[in-house]
């Protein structure tokens, strides 16, 4: 199993350009998440999805859109990139089992990250 | 979700136990304590979680006080590869959203 993969690993954009970050997981997980991490800070949730065809806003959703057309994929879009969106973006997935007490229940598996610079 | 307080950084000698504290004085009865760590430039990695009993797995042990207002993550024999930022997170089990604070930078030194 590849786990959670992210494409691309690095990207440099100019202000106003658009792009899409792709997250894929092969664990048949229901839940998927997009986080951003700025230098010296913890991760902040941008958007998340509790199943195919559903999305919801997280803590910092402005300037981003997401789509979950297939269960295994979760796309993060920047329509008009701004320098404030320079960050490292992490995708994660989890099984979403409520109340689980077994190891791995509700555990989130993270991808390797995408380092985005907006000039 | 309850907030947590962790020291900014800690040092530990290689081969010794690393004890990372976390205060969560406003924790509710249905909230679990989760620990993740993030090794430089990588995505966070799940370590362990618990509700009220102490827990142990192949990576670490989690000690939760009887009043559940604080907990300690124990890495029994720290290695250089354990150098990372350790996040203590408190949340309900069914919520599935993680709220990351700044965490504790653990430096394991030879």
mmCIF file of N, CA and C in Angstrom, chain A residues 31 33 35 37 41-43 45 48 90 94 96-103 105-108 110-112 115, chain B residues 32 34 36 38 41-44 46-47 49-51 55 57-58 87 91 93-98 100-102:
data_model
loop_
_atom_site.group_PDB
_atom_site.id
_atom_site.type_symbol
_atom_site.label_atom_id
_atom_site.label_comp_id
_atom_site.label_asym_id
_atom_site.label_seq_id
_atom_site.Cartn_x
_atom_site.Cartn_y
_atom_site.Cartn_z
ATOM 1 N N UNK A 31 -12.857 9.385 5.462
ATOM 2 C CA UNK A 31 -12.555 10.766 5.779
ATOM 3 C C UNK A 31 -11.241 11.206 5.131
ATOM 4 N N UNK A 33 -8.704 14.994 4.603
ATOM 5 C CA UNK A 33 -8.486 16.318 5.165
ATOM 6 C C UNK A 33 -7.373 17.042 4.403
ATOM 7 N N UNK A 35 -4.692 20.188 5.352
ATOM 8 C CA UNK A 35 -4.131 21.093 6.341
ATOM 9 C C UNK A 35 -3.074 21.963 5.678
ATOM 10 N N UNK A 37 0.515 24.212 6.966
ATOM 11 C CA UNK A 37 1.419 24.430 8.077
ATOM 12 C C UNK A 37 2.388 25.547 7.716
ATOM 13 N N UNK A 41 4.661 26.701 13.231
ATOM 14 C CA UNK A 41 3.299 26.562 13.753
ATOM 15 C C UNK A 41 2.790 25.141 13.558
ATOM 16 N N UNK A 42 1.721 24.839 14.268
ATOM 17 C CA UNK A 42 1.075 23.557 14.072
ATOM 18 C C UNK A 42 0.221 23.576 12.817
ATOM 19 N N UNK A 43 -0.344 22.435 12.486
ATOM 20 C CA UNK A 43 -1.183 22.333 11.293
ATOM 21 C C UNK A 43 -2.551 22.961 11.539
ATOM 22 N N UNK A 45 -6.527 23.132 9.857
ATOM 23 C CA UNK A 45 -7.417 22.439 8.946
ATOM 24 C C UNK A 45 -8.059 23.416 7.962
ATOM 25 N N UNK A 48 -12.327 19.541 4.845
ATOM 26 C CA UNK A 48 -12.304 18.104 5.034
ATOM 27 C C UNK A 48 -13.523 17.481 4.361
ATOM 28 N N UNK A 90 -0.542 19.606 3.807
ATOM 29 C CA UNK A 90 -0.590 18.181 4.122
ATOM 30 C C UNK A 90 -2.006 17.664 3.925
ATOM 31 N N UNK A 94 -8.579 9.143 7.181
ATOM 32 C CA UNK A 94 -8.848 8.267 8.320
ATOM 33 C C UNK A 94 -10.093 7.456 8.035
ATOM 34 N N UNK A 96 -12.601 7.051 10.016
ATOM 35 C CA UNK A 96 -13.807 7.733 10.466
ATOM 36 C C UNK A 96 -14.690 6.915 11.369
ATOM 37 N N UNK A 97 -14.151 5.822 11.929
ATOM 38 C CA UNK A 97 -14.968 4.998 12.808
ATOM 39 C C UNK A 97 -15.201 5.730 14.113
ATOM 40 N N UNK A 98 -16.455 5.888 14.485
ATOM 41 C CA UNK A 98 -16.784 6.621 15.699
ATOM 42 C C UNK A 98 -16.587 5.737 16.918
ATOM 43 N N UNK A 99 -16.001 6.335 17.950
ATOM 44 C CA UNK A 99 -15.877 5.633 19.219
ATOM 45 C C UNK A 99 -14.907 4.485 19.205
ATOM 46 N N UNK A 100 -14.055 4.414 18.178
ATOM 47 C CA UNK A 100 -13.169 3.271 18.096
ATOM 48 C C UNK A 100 -12.134 3.247 19.207
ATOM 49 N N UNK A 101 -11.863 2.064 19.742
ATOM 50 C CA UNK A 101 -10.843 1.937 20.766
ATOM 51 C C UNK A 101 -9.685 1.074 20.308
ATOM 52 N N UNK A 102 -9.794 0.529 19.111
ATOM 53 C CA UNK A 102 -8.703 -0.284 18.620
ATOM 54 C C UNK A 102 -7.625 0.624 18.054
ATOM 55 N N UNK A 103 -6.401 0.139 18.090
ATOM 56 C CA UNK A 103 -5.305 0.912 17.520
ATOM 57 C C UNK A 103 -5.601 1.205 16.067
ATOM 58 N N UNK A 105 -8.085 3.155 14.992
ATOM 59 C CA UNK A 105 -9.385 3.801 14.847
ATOM 60 C C UNK A 105 -9.220 5.299 15.041
ATOM 61 N N UNK A 106 -9.780 6.057 14.104
ATOM 62 C CA UNK A 106 -9.700 7.507 14.151
ATOM 63 C C UNK A 106 -8.285 8.051 13.966
ATOM 64 N N UNK A 107 -7.324 7.179 13.783
ATOM 65 C CA UNK A 107 -5.985 7.657 13.495
ATOM 66 C C UNK A 107 -5.960 8.282 12.119
ATOM 67 N N UNK A 108 -5.334 9.428 11.986
ATOM 68 C CA UNK A 108 -5.186 10.066 10.690
ATOM 69 C C UNK A 108 -3.809 9.733 10.123
ATOM 70 N N UNK A 110 -1.073 10.722 7.328
ATOM 71 C CA UNK A 110 -0.702 11.930 6.596
ATOM 72 C C UNK A 110 0.167 11.620 5.381
ATOM 73 N N UNK A 111 0.017 12.466 4.362
ATOM 74 C CA UNK A 111 0.893 12.406 3.214
ATOM 75 C C UNK A 111 2.203 13.127 3.479
ATOM 76 N N UNK A 112 3.123 13.127 2.519
ATOM 77 C CA UNK A 112 4.450 13.712 2.711
ATOM 78 C C UNK A 112 4.477 15.237 2.604
ATOM 79 N N UNK A 115 5.105 21.541 -0.795
ATOM 80 C CA UNK A 115 5.653 22.849 -0.419
ATOM 81 C C UNK A 115 5.316 23.840 -1.521
ATOM 82 N N UNK B 32 -10.845 12.229 24.217
ATOM 83 C CA UNK B 32 -9.657 11.405 24.280
ATOM 84 C C UNK B 32 -8.406 12.281 24.219
ATOM 85 N N UNK B 34 -4.822 12.385 22.413
ATOM 86 C CA UNK B 34 -4.073 11.822 21.288
ATOM 87 C C UNK B 34 -2.677 12.444 21.262
ATOM 88 N N UNK B 36 0.562 12.862 18.507
ATOM 89 C CA UNK B 36 1.169 12.721 17.180
ATOM 90 C C UNK B 36 2.568 13.320 17.261
ATOM 91 N N UNK B 38 5.849 14.919 14.569
ATOM 92 C CA UNK B 38 6.211 15.342 13.228
ATOM 93 C C UNK B 38 7.724 15.489 13.159
ATOM 94 N N UNK B 41 10.017 18.157 8.299
ATOM 95 C CA UNK B 41 9.578 18.183 6.901
ATOM 96 C C UNK B 41 8.658 17.029 6.502
ATOM 97 N N UNK B 42 8.318 16.163 7.445
ATOM 98 C CA UNK B 42 7.419 15.057 7.107
ATOM 99 C C UNK B 42 6.011 15.328 7.622
ATOM 100 N N UNK B 43 5.052 14.533 7.178
ATOM 101 C CA UNK B 43 3.701 14.624 7.710
ATOM 102 C C UNK B 43 3.642 14.070 9.115
ATOM 103 N N UNK B 44 2.716 14.546 9.950
ATOM 104 C CA UNK B 44 2.583 14.021 11.311
ATOM 105 C C UNK B 44 2.313 12.526 11.320
ATOM 106 N N UNK B 46 0.851 9.335 13.831
ATOM 107 C CA UNK B 46 0.114 8.945 15.038
ATOM 108 C C UNK B 46 1.020 8.138 15.960
ATOM 109 N N UNK B 47 0.938 8.420 17.291
ATOM 110 C CA UNK B 47 1.718 7.649 18.249
ATOM 111 C C UNK B 47 0.805 6.785 19.107
ATOM 112 N N UNK B 49 -3.163 6.934 21.728
ATOM 113 C CA UNK B 49 -4.259 7.711 22.289
ATOM 114 C C UNK B 49 -4.876 6.957 23.463
ATOM 115 N N UNK B 50 -5.594 7.678 24.323
ATOM 116 C CA UNK B 50 -6.227 7.055 25.477
ATOM 117 C C UNK B 50 -7.358 7.907 26.016
ATOM 118 N N UNK B 51 -8.200 7.287 26.838
ATOM 119 C CA UNK B 51 -9.335 7.981 27.440
ATOM 120 C C UNK B 51 -9.084 8.218 28.923
ATOM 121 N N UNK B 55 -2.060 3.627 28.571
ATOM 122 C CA UNK B 55 -1.976 2.852 27.347
ATOM 123 C C UNK B 55 -0.516 2.653 26.967
ATOM 124 N N UNK B 57 1.902 0.973 23.596
ATOM 125 C CA UNK B 57 2.040 0.264 22.329
ATOM 126 C C UNK B 57 3.526 0.152 22.001
ATOM 127 N N UNK B 58 3.832 -0.250 20.794
ATOM 128 C CA UNK B 58 5.225 -0.497 20.430
ATOM 129 C C UNK B 58 6.044 0.782 20.365
ATOM 130 N N UNK B 87 2.940 16.541 19.398
ATOM 131 C CA UNK B 87 1.683 17.256 19.598
ATOM 132 C C UNK B 87 0.754 16.449 20.496
ATOM 133 N N UNK B 91 -9.596 15.543 21.906
ATOM 134 C CA UNK B 91 -10.801 15.685 21.084
ATOM 135 C C UNK B 91 -11.745 14.527 21.331
ATOM 136 N N UNK B 93 -13.921 11.366 20.263
ATOM 137 C CA UNK B 93 -13.572 10.264 19.379
ATOM 138 C C UNK B 93 -14.289 10.353 18.048
ATOM 139 N N UNK B 94 -15.561 10.752 18.066
ATOM 140 C CA UNK B 94 -16.336 10.724 16.831
ATOM 141 C C UNK B 94 -16.127 11.972 15.989
ATOM 142 N N UNK B 95 -15.492 12.997 16.546
ATOM 143 C CA UNK B 95 -15.338 14.249 15.815
ATOM 144 C C UNK B 95 -14.389 14.136 14.651
ATOM 145 N N UNK B 96 -13.324 13.410 14.834
ATOM 146 C CA UNK B 96 -12.363 13.129 13.778
ATOM 147 C C UNK B 96 -11.564 14.317 13.289
ATOM 148 N N UNK B 97 -11.735 15.488 13.860
ATOM 149 C CA UNK B 97 -10.909 16.624 13.459
ATOM 150 C C UNK B 97 -9.813 16.816 14.499
ATOM 151 N N UNK B 98 -8.604 17.067 14.029
ATOM 152 C CA UNK B 98 -7.471 17.297 14.921
ATOM 153 C C UNK B 98 -7.168 18.782 14.958
ATOM 154 N N UNK B 100 -4.243 21.132 16.054
ATOM 155 C CA UNK B 100 -2.837 21.106 16.443
ATOM 156 C C UNK B 100 -2.436 22.414 17.110
ATOM 157 N N UNK B 101 -1.756 22.302 18.247
ATOM 158 C CA UNK B 101 -1.115 23.461 18.848
ATOM 159 C C UNK B 101 0.305 23.554 18.328
ATOM 160 N N UNK B 102 1.163 24.244 19.085
ATOM 161 C CA UNK B 102 2.554 24.409 18.657
ATOM 162 C C UNK B 102 3.395 23.182 18.971
#
